[in-house]
Tab-separated table of C-alpha atoms and ligand atoms in Angstrom:
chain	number	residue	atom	x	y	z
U	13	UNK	CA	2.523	5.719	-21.390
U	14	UNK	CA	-0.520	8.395	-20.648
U	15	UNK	CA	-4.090	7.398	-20.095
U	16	UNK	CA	-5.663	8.965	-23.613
U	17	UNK	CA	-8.682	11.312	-22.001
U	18	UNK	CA	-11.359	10.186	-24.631
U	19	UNK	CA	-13.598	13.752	-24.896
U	20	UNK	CA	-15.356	12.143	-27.681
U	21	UNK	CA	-16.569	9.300	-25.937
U	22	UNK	CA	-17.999	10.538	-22.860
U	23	UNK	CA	-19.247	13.443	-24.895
U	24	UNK	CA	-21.252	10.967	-27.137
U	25	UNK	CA	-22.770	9.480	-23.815
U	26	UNK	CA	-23.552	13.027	-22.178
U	27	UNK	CA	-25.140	13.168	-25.383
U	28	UNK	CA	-27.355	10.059	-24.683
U	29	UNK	CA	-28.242	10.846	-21.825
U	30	UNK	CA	-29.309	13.974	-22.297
U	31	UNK	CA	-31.518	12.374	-25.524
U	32	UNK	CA	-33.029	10.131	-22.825
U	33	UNK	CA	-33.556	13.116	-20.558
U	34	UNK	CA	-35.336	14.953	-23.075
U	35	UNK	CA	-37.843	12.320	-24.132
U	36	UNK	CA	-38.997	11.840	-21.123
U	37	UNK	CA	-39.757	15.859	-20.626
U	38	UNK	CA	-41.530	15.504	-24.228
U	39	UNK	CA	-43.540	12.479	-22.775
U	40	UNK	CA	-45.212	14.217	-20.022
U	41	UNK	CA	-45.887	16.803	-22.882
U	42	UNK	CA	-42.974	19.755	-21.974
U	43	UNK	CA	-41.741	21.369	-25.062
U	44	UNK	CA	-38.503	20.878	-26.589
U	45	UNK	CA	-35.304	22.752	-25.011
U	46	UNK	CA	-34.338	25.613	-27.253
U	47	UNK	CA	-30.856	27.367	-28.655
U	48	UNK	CA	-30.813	30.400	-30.822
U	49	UNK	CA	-27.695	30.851	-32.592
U	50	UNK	CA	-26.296	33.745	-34.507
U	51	UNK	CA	-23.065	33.720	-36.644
U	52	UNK	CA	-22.223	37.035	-38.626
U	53	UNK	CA	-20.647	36.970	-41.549
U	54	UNK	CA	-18.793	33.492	-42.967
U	55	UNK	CA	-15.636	33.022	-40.974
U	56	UNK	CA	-15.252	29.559	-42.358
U	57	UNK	CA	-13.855	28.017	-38.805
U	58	UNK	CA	-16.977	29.421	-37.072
U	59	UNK	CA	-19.447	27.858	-39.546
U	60	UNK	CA	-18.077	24.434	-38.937
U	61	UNK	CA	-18.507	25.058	-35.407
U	62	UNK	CA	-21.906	26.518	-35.006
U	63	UNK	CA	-22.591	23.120	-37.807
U	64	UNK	CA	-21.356	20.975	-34.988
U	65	UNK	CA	-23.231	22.347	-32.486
U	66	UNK	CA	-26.829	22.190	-34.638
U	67	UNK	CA	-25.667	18.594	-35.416
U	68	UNK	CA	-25.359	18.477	-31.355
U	69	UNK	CA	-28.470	20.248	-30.443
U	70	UNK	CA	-30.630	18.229	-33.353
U	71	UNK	CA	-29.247	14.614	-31.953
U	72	UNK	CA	-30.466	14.904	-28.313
U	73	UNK	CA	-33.493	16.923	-29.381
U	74	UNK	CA	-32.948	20.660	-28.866
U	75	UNK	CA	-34.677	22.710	-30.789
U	76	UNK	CA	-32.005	24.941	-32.772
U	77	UNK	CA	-32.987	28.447	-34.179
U	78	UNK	CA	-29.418	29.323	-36.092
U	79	UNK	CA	-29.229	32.615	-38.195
U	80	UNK	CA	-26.649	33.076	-40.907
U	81	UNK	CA	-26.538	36.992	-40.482
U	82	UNK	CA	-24.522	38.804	-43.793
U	83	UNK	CA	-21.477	40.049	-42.563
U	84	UNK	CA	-22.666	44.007	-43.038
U	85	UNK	CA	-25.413	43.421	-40.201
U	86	UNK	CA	-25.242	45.924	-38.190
U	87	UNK	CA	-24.638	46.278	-34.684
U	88	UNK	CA	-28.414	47.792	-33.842
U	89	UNK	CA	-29.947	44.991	-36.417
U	90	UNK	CA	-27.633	42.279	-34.625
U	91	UNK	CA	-28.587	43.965	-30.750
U	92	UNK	CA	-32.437	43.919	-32.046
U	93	UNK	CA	-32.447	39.891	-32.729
U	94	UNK	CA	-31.103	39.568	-29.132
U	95	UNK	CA	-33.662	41.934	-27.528
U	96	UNK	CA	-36.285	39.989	-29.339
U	97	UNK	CA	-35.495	36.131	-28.102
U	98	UNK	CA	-34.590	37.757	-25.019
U	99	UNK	CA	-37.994	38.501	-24.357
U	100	UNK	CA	-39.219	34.768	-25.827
U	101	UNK	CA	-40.187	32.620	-23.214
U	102	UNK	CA	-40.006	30.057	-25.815
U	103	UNK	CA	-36.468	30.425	-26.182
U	104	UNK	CA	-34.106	29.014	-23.482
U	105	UNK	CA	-30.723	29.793	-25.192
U	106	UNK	CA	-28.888	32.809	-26.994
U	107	UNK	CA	-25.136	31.968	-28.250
U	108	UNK	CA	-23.293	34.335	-30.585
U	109	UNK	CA	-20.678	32.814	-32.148
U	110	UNK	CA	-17.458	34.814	-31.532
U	111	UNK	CA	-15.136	36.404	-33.385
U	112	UNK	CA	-17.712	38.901	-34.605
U	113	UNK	CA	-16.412	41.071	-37.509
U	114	UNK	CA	-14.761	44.306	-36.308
U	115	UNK	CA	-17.580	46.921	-36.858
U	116	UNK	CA	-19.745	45.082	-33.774
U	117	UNK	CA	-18.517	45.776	-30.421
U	118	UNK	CA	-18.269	42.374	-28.968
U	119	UNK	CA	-18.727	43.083	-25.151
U	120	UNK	CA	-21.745	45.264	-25.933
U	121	UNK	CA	-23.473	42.119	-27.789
U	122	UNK	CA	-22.543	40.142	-24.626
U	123	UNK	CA	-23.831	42.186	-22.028
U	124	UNK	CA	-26.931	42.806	-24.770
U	125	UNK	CA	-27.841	38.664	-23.994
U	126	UNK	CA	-30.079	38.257	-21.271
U	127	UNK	CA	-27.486	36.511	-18.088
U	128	UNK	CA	-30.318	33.410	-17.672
U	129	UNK	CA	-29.988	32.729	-21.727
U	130	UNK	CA	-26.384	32.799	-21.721
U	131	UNK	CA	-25.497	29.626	-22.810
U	132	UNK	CA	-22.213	30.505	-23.016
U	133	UNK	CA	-21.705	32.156	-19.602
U	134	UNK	CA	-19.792	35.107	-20.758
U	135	UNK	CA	-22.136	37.468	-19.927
U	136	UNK	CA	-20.080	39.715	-16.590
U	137	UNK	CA	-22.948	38.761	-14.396
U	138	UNK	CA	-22.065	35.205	-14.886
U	139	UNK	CA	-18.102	35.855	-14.757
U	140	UNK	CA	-18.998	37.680	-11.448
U	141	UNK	CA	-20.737	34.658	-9.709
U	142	UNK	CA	-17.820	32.241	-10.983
U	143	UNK	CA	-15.221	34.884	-9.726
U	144	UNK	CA	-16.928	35.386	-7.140
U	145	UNK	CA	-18.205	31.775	-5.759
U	146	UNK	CA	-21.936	32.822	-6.015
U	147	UNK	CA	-24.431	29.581	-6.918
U	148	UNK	CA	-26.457	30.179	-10.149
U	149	UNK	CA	-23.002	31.060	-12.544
U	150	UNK	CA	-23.808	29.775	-15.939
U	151	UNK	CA	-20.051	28.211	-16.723
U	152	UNK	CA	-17.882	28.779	-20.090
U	153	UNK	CA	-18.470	25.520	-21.939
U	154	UNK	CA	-15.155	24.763	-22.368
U	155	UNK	CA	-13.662	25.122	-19.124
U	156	UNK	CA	-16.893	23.617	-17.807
U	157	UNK	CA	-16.382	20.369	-20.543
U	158	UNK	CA	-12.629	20.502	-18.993
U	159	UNK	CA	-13.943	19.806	-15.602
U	160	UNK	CA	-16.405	17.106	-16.286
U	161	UNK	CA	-13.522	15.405	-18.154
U	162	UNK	CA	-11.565	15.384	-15.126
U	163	UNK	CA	-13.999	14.290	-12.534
U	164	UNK	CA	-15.194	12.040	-14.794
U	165	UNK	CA	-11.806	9.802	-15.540
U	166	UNK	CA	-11.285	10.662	-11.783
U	167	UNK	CA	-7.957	12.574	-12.288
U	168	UNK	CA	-7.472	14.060	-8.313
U	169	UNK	CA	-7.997	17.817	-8.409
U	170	UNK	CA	-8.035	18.627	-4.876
U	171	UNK	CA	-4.830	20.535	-3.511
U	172	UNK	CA	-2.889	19.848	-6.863
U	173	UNK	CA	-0.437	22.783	-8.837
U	174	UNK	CA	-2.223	23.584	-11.807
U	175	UNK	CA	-0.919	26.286	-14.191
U	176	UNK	CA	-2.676	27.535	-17.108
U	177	UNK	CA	-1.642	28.400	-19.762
U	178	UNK	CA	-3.353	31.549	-21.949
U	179	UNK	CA	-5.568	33.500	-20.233
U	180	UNK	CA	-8.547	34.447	-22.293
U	181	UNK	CA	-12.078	35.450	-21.254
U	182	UNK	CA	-13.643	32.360	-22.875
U	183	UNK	CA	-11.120	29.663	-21.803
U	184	UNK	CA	-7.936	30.398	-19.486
U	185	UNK	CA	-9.823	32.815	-17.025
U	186	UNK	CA	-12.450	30.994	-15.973
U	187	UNK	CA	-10.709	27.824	-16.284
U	188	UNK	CA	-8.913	29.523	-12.962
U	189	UNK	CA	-11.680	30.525	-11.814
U	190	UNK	CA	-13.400	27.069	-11.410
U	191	UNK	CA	-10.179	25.907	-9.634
U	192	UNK	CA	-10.221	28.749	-7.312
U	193	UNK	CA	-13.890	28.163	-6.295
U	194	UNK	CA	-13.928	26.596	-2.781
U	195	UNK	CA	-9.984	26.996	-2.649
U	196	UNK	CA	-9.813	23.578	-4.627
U	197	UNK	CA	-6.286	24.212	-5.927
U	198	UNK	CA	-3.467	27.258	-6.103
U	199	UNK	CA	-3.721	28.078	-9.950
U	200	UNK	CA	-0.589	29.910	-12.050
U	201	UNK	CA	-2.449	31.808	-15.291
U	202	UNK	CA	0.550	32.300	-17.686
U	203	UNK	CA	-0.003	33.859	-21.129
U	204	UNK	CA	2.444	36.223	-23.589
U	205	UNK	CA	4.102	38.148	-21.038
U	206	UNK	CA	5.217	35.541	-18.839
U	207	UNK	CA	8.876	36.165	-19.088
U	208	UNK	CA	9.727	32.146	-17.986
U	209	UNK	CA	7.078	30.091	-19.652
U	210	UNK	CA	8.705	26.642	-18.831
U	211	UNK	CA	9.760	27.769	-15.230
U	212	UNK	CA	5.856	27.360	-14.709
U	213	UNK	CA	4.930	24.223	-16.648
U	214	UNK	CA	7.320	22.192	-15.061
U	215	UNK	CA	5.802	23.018	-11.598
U	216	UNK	CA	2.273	21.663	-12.831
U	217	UNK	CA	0.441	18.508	-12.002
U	218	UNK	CA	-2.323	19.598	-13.960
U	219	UNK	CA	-1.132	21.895	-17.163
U	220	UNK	CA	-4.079	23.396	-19.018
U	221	UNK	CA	-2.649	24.546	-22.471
U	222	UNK	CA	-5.252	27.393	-24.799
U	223	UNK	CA	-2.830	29.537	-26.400
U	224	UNK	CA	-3.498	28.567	-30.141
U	225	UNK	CA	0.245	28.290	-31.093
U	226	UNK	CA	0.979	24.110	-32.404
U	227	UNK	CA	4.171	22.591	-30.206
U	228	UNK	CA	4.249	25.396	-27.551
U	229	UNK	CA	4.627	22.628	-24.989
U	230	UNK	CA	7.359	19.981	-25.380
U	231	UNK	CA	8.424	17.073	-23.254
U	232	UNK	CA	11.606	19.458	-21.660
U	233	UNK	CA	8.507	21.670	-20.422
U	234	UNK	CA	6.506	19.112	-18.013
U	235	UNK	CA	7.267	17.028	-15.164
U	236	UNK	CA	6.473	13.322	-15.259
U	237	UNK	CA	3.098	12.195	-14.225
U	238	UNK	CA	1.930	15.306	-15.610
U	239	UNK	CA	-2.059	15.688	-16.242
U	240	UNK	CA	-2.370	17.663	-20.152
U	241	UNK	CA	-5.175	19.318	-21.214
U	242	UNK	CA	-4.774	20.760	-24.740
U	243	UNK	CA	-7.531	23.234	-25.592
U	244	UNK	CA	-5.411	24.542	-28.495
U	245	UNK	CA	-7.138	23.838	-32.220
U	246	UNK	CA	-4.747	24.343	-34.719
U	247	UNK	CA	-4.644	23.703	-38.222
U	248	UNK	CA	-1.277	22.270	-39.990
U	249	UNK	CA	0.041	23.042	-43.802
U	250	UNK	CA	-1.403	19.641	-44.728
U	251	UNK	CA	-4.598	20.256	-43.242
U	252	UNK	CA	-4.260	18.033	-40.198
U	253	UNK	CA	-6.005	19.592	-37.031
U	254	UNK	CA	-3.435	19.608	-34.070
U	255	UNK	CA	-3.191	21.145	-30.254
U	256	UNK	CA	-1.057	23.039	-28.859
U	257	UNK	CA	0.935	20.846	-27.116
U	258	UNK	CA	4.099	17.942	-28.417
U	259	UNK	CA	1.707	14.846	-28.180
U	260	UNK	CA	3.611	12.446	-29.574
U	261	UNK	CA	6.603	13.556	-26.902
U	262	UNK	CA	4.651	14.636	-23.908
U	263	UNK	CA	2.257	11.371	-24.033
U	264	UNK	CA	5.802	9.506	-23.176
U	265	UNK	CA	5.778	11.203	-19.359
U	266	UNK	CA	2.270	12.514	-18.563
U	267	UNK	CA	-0.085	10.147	-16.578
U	268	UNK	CA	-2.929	11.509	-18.188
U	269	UNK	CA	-3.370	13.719	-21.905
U	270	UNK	CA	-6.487	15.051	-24.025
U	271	UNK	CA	-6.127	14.531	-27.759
U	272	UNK	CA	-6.650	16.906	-30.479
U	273	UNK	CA	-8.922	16.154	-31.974
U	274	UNK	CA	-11.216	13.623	-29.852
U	275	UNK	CA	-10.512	15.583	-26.551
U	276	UNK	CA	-11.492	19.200	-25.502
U	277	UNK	CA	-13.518	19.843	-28.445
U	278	UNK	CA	-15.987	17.559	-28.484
U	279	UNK	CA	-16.500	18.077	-24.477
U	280	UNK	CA	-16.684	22.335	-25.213
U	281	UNK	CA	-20.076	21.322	-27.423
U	282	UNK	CA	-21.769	18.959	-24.923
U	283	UNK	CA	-21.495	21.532	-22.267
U	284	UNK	CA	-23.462	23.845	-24.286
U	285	UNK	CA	-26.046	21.156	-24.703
U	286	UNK	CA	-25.993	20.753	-21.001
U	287	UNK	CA	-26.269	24.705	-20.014
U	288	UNK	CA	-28.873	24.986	-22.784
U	289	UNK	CA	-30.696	21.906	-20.798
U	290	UNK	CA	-29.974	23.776	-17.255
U	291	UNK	CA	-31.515	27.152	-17.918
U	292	UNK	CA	-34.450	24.750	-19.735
U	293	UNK	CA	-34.774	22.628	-16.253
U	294	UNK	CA	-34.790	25.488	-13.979
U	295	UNK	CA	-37.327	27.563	-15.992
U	296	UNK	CA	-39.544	24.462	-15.429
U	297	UNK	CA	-39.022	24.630	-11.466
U	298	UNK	CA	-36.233	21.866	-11.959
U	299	UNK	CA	-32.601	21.738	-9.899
U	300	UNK	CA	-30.226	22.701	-12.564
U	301	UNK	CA	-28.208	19.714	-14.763
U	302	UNK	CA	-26.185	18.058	-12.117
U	303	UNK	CA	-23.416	17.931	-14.167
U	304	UNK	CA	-23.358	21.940	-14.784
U	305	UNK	CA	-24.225	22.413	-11.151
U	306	UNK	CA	-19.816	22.451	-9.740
P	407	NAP	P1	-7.125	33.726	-27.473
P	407	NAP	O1	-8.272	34.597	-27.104
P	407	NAP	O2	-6.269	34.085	-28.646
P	407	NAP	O3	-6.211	33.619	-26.177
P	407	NAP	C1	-4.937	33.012	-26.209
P	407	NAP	C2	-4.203	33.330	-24.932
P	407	NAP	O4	-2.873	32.801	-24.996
P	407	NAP	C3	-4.053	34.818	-24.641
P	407	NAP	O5	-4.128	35.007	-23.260
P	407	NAP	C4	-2.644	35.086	-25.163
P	407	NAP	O6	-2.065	36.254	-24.590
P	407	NAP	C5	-1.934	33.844	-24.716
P	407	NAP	N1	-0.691	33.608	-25.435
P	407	NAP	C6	-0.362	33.883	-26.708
P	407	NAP	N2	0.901	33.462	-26.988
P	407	NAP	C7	1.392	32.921	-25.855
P	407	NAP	C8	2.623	32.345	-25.493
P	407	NAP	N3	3.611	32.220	-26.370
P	407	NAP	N4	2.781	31.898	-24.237
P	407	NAP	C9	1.789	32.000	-23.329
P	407	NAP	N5	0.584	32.560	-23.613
P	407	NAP	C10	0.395	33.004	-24.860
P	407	NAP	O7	-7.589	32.228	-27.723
P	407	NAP	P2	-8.734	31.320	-27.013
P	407	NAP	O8	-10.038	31.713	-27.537
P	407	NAP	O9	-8.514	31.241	-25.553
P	407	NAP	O10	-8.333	29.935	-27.670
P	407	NAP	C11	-7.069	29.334	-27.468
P	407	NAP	C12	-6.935	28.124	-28.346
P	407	NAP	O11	-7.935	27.197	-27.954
P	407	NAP	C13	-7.177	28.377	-29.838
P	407	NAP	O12	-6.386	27.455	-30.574
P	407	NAP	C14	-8.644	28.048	-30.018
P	407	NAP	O13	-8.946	27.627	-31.339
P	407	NAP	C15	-8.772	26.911	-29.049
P	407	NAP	N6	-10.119	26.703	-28.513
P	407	NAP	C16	-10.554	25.429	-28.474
P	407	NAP	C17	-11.766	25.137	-27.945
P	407	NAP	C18	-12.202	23.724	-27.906
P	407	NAP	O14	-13.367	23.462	-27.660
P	407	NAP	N7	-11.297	22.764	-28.084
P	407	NAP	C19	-12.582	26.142	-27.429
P	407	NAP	C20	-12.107	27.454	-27.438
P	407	NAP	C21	-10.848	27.721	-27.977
P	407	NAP	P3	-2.322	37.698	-25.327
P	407	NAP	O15	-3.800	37.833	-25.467
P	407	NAP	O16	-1.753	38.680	-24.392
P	407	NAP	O17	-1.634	37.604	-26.652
């Protein structure tokens, strides 16, 4: 039977700690760490999630600035806000929450954030210096959550076959990345036109899984002792939140499996507290968070 990877809990003590942090920068009279986010238009999965994170950012004392833009905004009005806390020294944050309806061209608001506010690293300078191995990348908060899971409930990374699984800009690519860095481990990225999906899982010792489709991975799919990560959020007929992976089957051979939900998710928003905490540390001459510095 799998070790359960408990996201939730070590999230809620990142969270802690990070509460502790802060009070002791507000003690020797620093100002608050602070997040400006933007959500356009009422996508009613994105408002739960930028909820969650001002719920986050509020607990360990953040300062959160979040803006409930009208879904006409327009691109200039939406490019103007960013230009503006861009140039506040005040603010050490800018997230906008993606999808972002179809009139705004998404990769001109991301290259429109400035790269040492970009909480959530998906600005191409920051890509670059991931892809590239160059110190000072600001790190996707999920893939960067995925790693501190690992390392944390000390699941060997070093020289093992990992194979992801969907290969998006905000999880499966730099998910690779980070294993490439420093040659830790070969990584297969699979996603829809991978003609022999299974031919790849079963090779895996650690199978990373963000594809967004519910029972894409069954037991028949993974080897034994497998390591799952299921990034996938899914919601059922009956309203039940699932991943993307057979947990109930897979959880009878893997050594090691991540919940939905109590696993990836809640690890996705305390790595945006912690790059939000980062950028806030090394504006004030500090090292960057140990934990975001991989
Ligand atoms: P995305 O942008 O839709 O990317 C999904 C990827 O999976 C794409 O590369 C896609 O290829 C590929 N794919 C689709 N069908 C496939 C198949 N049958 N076999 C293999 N690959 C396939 O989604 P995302 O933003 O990466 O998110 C993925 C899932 O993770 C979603 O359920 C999302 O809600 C969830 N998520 C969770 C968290 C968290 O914190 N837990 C954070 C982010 C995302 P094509 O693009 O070519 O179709």
């Amino acid at each position: 039977m799998a070790q359960i990877l408990d996201g939730k809990a070590l999230a809620k003590r990142i969270r802690e700690d990070l509460k502790k942090e802060i009070d002791g920068y507000l003690k020797k009279g620093m100002r608050n760490p602070s997040l400006v986010v933007i959500l356009v238009g009422d996508d009613p999965a994105s408002k739960v999630y930028v909820e969650n994170k001002r719920k986050a950012c509020k607990e360990v004392g953040i300062n959160s600035l979040v803006f409930n833009l009208p879904a006409e905004t327009t691109q200039e009005e939406l490019l103007n806000l960013i230009k503006k806390f861009n140039e506040d020294d005040d603010i050490d944050g800018i997230l906008v929450q993606l999808p972002l309806p179809s009139h705004i061209n998404t990769q001109k608001v991301i290259q429109a954030i400035s790269p040492e506010k970009d909480v959530d690293g998906f600005h191409p300078l920051n890509m670059g210096k991931l892809a590239t191995g160059m110190d000072g990348a600001i790190i996707p908060c999920t893939p960067l959550g995925i790693w501190i899971m690992l390392k944390h409930y000390k699941i060997p990374t070093f020289k093992r076959d990992v194979v992801v699984v969907g290969a998006s800009n905000i999880v499966g690519k730099p998910m690779a990345l980070l294993f490439l860095r420093k040659e830790e481990a070969p990584v297969s990225v699979c996603h829809i036109n991978t003609k022999n999906l299974k031919n790849y899982t079963k090779t895996a010792d650690i199978l990373i899984v963000a594809v967004g489709k519910p029972n894409l991975i069954t037991p028949d799919m993974v080897k034994e002792g497998v390591v799952v990560i299921d990034v996938g959020i899914n919601r059922t007929e009956d309203g039940k939140l699932v991943g993307d992976v057979d947990f109930e089957g897979i959880k009878e051979k893997a050594q090691a499996i991540t919940p939905v939900p109590g696993g990836v998710g809640p690890m996705t928003v305390a790595s945006l507290l912690l790059n939000t905490v980062s950028i806030y540390r090394m504006k004030h001459g500090f090292t960057p968070h140990p934990l975001t510095d991989i």
